[in-house]
GROMACS .gro file of C-alpha atoms in nm:
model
  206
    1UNK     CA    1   0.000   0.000   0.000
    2UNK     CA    2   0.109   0.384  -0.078
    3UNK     CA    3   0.153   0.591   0.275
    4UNK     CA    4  -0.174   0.772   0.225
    5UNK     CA    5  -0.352   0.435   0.223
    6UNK     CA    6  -0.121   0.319   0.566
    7UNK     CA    7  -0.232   0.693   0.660
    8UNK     CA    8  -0.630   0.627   0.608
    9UNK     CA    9  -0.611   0.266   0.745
   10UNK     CA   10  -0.413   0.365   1.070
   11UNK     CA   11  -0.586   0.682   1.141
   12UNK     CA   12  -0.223   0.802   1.165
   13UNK     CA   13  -0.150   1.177   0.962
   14UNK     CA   14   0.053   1.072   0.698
   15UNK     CA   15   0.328   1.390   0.813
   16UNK     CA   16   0.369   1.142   1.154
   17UNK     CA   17   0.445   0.841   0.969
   18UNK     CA   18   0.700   1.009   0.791
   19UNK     CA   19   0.789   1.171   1.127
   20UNK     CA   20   0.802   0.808   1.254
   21UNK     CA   21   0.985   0.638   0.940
   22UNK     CA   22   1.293   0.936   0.998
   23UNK     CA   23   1.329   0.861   1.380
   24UNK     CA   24   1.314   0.455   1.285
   25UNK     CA   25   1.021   0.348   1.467
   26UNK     CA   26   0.864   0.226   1.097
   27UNK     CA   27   1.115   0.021   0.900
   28UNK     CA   28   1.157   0.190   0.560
   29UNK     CA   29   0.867   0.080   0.321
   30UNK     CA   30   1.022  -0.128  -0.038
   31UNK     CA   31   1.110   0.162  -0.267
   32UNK     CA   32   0.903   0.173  -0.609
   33UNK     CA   33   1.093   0.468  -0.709
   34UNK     CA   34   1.260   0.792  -0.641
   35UNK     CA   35   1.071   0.895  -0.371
   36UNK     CA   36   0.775   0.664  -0.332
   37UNK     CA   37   0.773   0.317  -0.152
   38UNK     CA   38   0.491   0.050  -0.057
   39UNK     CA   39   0.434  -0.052   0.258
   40UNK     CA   40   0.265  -0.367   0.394
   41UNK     CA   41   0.037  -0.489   0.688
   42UNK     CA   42   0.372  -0.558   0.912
   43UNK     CA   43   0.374  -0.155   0.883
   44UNK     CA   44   0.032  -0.123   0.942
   45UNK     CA   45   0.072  -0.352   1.317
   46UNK     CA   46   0.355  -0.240   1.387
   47UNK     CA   47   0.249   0.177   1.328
   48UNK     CA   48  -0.054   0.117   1.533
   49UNK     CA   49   0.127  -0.037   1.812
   50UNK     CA   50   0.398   0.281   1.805
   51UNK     CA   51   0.085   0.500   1.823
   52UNK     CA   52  -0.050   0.300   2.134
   53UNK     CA   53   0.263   0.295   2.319
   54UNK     CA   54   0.294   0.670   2.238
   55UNK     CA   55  -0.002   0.824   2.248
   56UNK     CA   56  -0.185   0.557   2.498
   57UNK     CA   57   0.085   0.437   2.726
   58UNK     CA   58   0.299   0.812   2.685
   59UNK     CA   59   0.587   0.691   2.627
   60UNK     CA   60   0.819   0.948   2.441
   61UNK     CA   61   0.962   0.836   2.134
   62UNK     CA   62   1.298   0.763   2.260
   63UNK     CA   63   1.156   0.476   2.473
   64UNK     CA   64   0.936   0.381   2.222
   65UNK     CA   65   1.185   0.283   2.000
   66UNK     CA   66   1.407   0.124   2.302
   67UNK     CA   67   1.092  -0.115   2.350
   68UNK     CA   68   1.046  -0.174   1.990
   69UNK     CA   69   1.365  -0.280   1.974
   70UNK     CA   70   1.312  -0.527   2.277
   71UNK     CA   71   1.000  -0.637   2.118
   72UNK     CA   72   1.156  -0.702   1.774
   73UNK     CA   73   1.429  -0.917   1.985
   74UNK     CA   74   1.201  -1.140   2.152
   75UNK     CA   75   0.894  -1.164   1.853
   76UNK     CA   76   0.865  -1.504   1.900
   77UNK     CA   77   0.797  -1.478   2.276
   78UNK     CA   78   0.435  -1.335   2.339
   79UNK     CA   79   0.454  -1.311   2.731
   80UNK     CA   80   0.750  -1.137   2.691
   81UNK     CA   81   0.619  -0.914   2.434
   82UNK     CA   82   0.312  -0.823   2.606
   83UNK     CA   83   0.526  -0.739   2.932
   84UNK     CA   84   0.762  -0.495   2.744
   85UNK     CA   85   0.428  -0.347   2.593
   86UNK     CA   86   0.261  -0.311   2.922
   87UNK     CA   87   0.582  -0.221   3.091
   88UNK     CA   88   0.608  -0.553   3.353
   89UNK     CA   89   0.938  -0.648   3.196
   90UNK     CA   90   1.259  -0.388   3.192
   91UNK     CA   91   1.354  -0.318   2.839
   92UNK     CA   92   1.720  -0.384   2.890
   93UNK     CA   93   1.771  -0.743   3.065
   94UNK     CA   94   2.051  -0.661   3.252
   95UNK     CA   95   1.861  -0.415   3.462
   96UNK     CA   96   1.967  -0.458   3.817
   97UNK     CA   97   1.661  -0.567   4.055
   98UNK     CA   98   1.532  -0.257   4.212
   99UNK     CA   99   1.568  -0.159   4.562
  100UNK     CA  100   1.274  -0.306   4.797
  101UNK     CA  101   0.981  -0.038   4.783
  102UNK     CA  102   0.799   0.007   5.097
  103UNK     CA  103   0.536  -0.261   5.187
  104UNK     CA  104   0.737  -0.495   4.970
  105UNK     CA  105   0.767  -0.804   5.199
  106UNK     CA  106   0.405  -0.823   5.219
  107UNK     CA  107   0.346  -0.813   4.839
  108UNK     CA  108   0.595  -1.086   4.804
  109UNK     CA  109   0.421  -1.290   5.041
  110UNK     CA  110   0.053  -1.244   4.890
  111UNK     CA  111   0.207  -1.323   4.517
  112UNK     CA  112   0.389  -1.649   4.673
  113UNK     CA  113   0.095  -1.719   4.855
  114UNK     CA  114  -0.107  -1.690   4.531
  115UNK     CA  115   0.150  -1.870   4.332
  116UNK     CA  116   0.167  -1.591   4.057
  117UNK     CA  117   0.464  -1.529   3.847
  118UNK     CA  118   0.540  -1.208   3.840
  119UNK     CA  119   0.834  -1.038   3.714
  120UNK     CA  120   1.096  -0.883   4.010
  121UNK     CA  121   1.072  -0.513   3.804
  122UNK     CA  122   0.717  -0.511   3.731
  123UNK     CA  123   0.631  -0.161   3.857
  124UNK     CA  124   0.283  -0.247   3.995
  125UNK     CA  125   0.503  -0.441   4.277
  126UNK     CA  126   0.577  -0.084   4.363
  127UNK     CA  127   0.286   0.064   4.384
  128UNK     CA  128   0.090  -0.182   4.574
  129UNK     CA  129   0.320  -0.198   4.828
  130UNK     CA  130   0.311   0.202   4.866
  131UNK     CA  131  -0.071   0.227   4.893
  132UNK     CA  132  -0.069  -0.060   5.124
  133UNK     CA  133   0.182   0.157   5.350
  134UNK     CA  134  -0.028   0.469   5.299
  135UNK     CA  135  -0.333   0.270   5.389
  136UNK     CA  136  -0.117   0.166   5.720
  137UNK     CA  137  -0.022   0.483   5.770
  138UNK     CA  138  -0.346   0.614   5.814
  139UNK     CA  139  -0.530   0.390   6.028
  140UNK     CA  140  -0.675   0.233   5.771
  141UNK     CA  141  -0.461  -0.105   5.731
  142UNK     CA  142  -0.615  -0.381   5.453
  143UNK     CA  143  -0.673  -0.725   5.660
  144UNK     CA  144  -0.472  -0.963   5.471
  145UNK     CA  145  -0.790  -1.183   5.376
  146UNK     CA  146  -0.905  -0.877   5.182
  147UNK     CA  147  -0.639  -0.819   4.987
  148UNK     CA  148  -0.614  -1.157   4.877
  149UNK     CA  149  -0.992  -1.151   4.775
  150UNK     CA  150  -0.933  -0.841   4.569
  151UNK     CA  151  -0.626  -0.983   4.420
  152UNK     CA  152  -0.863  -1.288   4.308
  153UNK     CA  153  -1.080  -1.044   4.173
  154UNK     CA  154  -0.813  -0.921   4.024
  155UNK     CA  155  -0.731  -1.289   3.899
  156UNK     CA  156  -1.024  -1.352   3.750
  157UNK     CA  157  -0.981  -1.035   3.526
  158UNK     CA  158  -0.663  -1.089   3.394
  159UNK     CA  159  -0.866  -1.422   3.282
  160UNK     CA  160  -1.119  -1.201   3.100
  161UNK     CA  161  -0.872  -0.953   2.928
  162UNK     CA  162  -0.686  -1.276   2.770
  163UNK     CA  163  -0.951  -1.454   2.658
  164UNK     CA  164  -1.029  -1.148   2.460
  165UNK     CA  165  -0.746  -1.155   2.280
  166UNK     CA  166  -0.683  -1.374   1.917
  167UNK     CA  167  -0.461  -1.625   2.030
  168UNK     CA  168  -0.351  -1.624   1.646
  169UNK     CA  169  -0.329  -1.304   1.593
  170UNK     CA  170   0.031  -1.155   1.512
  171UNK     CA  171   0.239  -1.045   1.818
  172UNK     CA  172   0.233  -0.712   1.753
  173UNK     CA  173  -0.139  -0.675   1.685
  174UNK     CA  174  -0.213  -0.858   2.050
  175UNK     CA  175   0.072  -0.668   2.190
  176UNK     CA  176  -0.141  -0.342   2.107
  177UNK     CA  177  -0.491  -0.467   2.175
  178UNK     CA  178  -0.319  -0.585   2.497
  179UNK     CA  179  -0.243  -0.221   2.621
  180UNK     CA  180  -0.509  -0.017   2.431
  181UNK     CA  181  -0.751  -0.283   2.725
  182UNK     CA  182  -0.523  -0.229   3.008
  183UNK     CA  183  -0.478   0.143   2.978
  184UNK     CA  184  -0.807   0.238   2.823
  185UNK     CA  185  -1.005   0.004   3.029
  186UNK     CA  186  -0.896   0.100   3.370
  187UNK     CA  187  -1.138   0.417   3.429
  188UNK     CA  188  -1.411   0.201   3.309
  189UNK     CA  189  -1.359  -0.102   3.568
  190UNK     CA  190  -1.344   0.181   3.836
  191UNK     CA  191  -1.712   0.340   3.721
  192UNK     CA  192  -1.799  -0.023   3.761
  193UNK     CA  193  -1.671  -0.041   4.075
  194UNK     CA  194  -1.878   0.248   4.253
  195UNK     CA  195  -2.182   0.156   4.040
  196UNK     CA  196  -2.139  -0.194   4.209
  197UNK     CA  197  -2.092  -0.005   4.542
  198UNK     CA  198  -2.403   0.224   4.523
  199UNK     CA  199  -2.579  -0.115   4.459
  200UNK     CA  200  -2.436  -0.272   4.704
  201UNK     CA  201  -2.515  -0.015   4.934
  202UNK     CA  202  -2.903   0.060   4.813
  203UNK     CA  203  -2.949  -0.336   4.892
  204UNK     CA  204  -2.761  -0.375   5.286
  205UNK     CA  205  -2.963  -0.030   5.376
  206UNK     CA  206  -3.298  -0.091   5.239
   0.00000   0.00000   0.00000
């Protein structure tokens, strides 16, 4: 396809694909002559992934094209792939393990406990062990049996957003349906969450 037809089917302005072919986040398209080239439906998954991880995830271009690069490296591997995407797996795999973030002995026990595998630099680690601190800090401790019930929950919709996804689809193409779900979703599983609540609530005070 010409770049105005990988410009209509991307949704992507055809000055940003250019913009993206000069910093090498597209490969360069097979020349048909001076200066015109064809590209193909590799450059259409891979453009709409860059415009995910950019425009979705905010990454800025530079560490866009550090986690293309990791993606490109491990293609065949789709849980790695999806991690890079998502950001649970450090681009460069000779990261040293981070430093132990507050409240991390008790996440480490409820993901043993749970028997999940879960990557040492996944940065979600981090932040549940903070809030679980803050929570502690304020008088308003989780009781262990809680949390693990919300990280079944939590289980059970990692299940869901999966099983959405085309197990034979390419990499690249699950890799951005992957985060456009996680990212995009995320405000909508909260509304859920208080809508649940209010019903919740309407129902034990009736």
């Amino acid at each position: 396809m010409r770049i105005s037809e990988l410009s209509r089917r991307s949704a992507v302005p055809t000055a940003t694909i250019k913009y993206y072919l000069r910093e090498g986040l597209l490969p360069p398209g097979r020349a048909t002559a001076a200066t015109q080239a064809e590209y193909d439906e590799g450059h259409l998954r891979r453009l709409r992934l860059v415009r995910a991880l950019i425009g979705v995830r905010g990454l800025s271009v530079s560490a866009t094209r550090e986690v293309l690069g990791a993606v490109v490296e491990h293609a065949g591997e789709r849980h790695q792939v999806l991690g890079l995407v998502l950001g649970a797996r450090p681009v460069d795999e000779d990261a040293q393990e981070p430093e132990p973030a507050p409240g991390a002995a008790e996440v480490d026990a409820l993901i043993g406990a749970l028997g999940w595998e879960v990557s040492e630099h996944a940065p979600a680690r981090a932040v549940l062990g903070e809030t679980l601190e803050t929570l502690r800090s304020l008088g308003a401790e989780l009781d262990p049996a809680a949390l693990r019930g919300y990280a079944e929950l939590a289980e059970r919709t990692a299940v869901l957003d999966l099983d959405q996804l085309d197990p034979d689809a390419d990499p690249l193409e699950q890799a951005e349906r992957a985060l456009l779900r996680t990212v995009l979703l995320e405000p909508a599983l909260l509304a859920l969450r208080r809508l649940a609540q209010e019903n919740e609530s309407a129902r034990r005070n009736a």
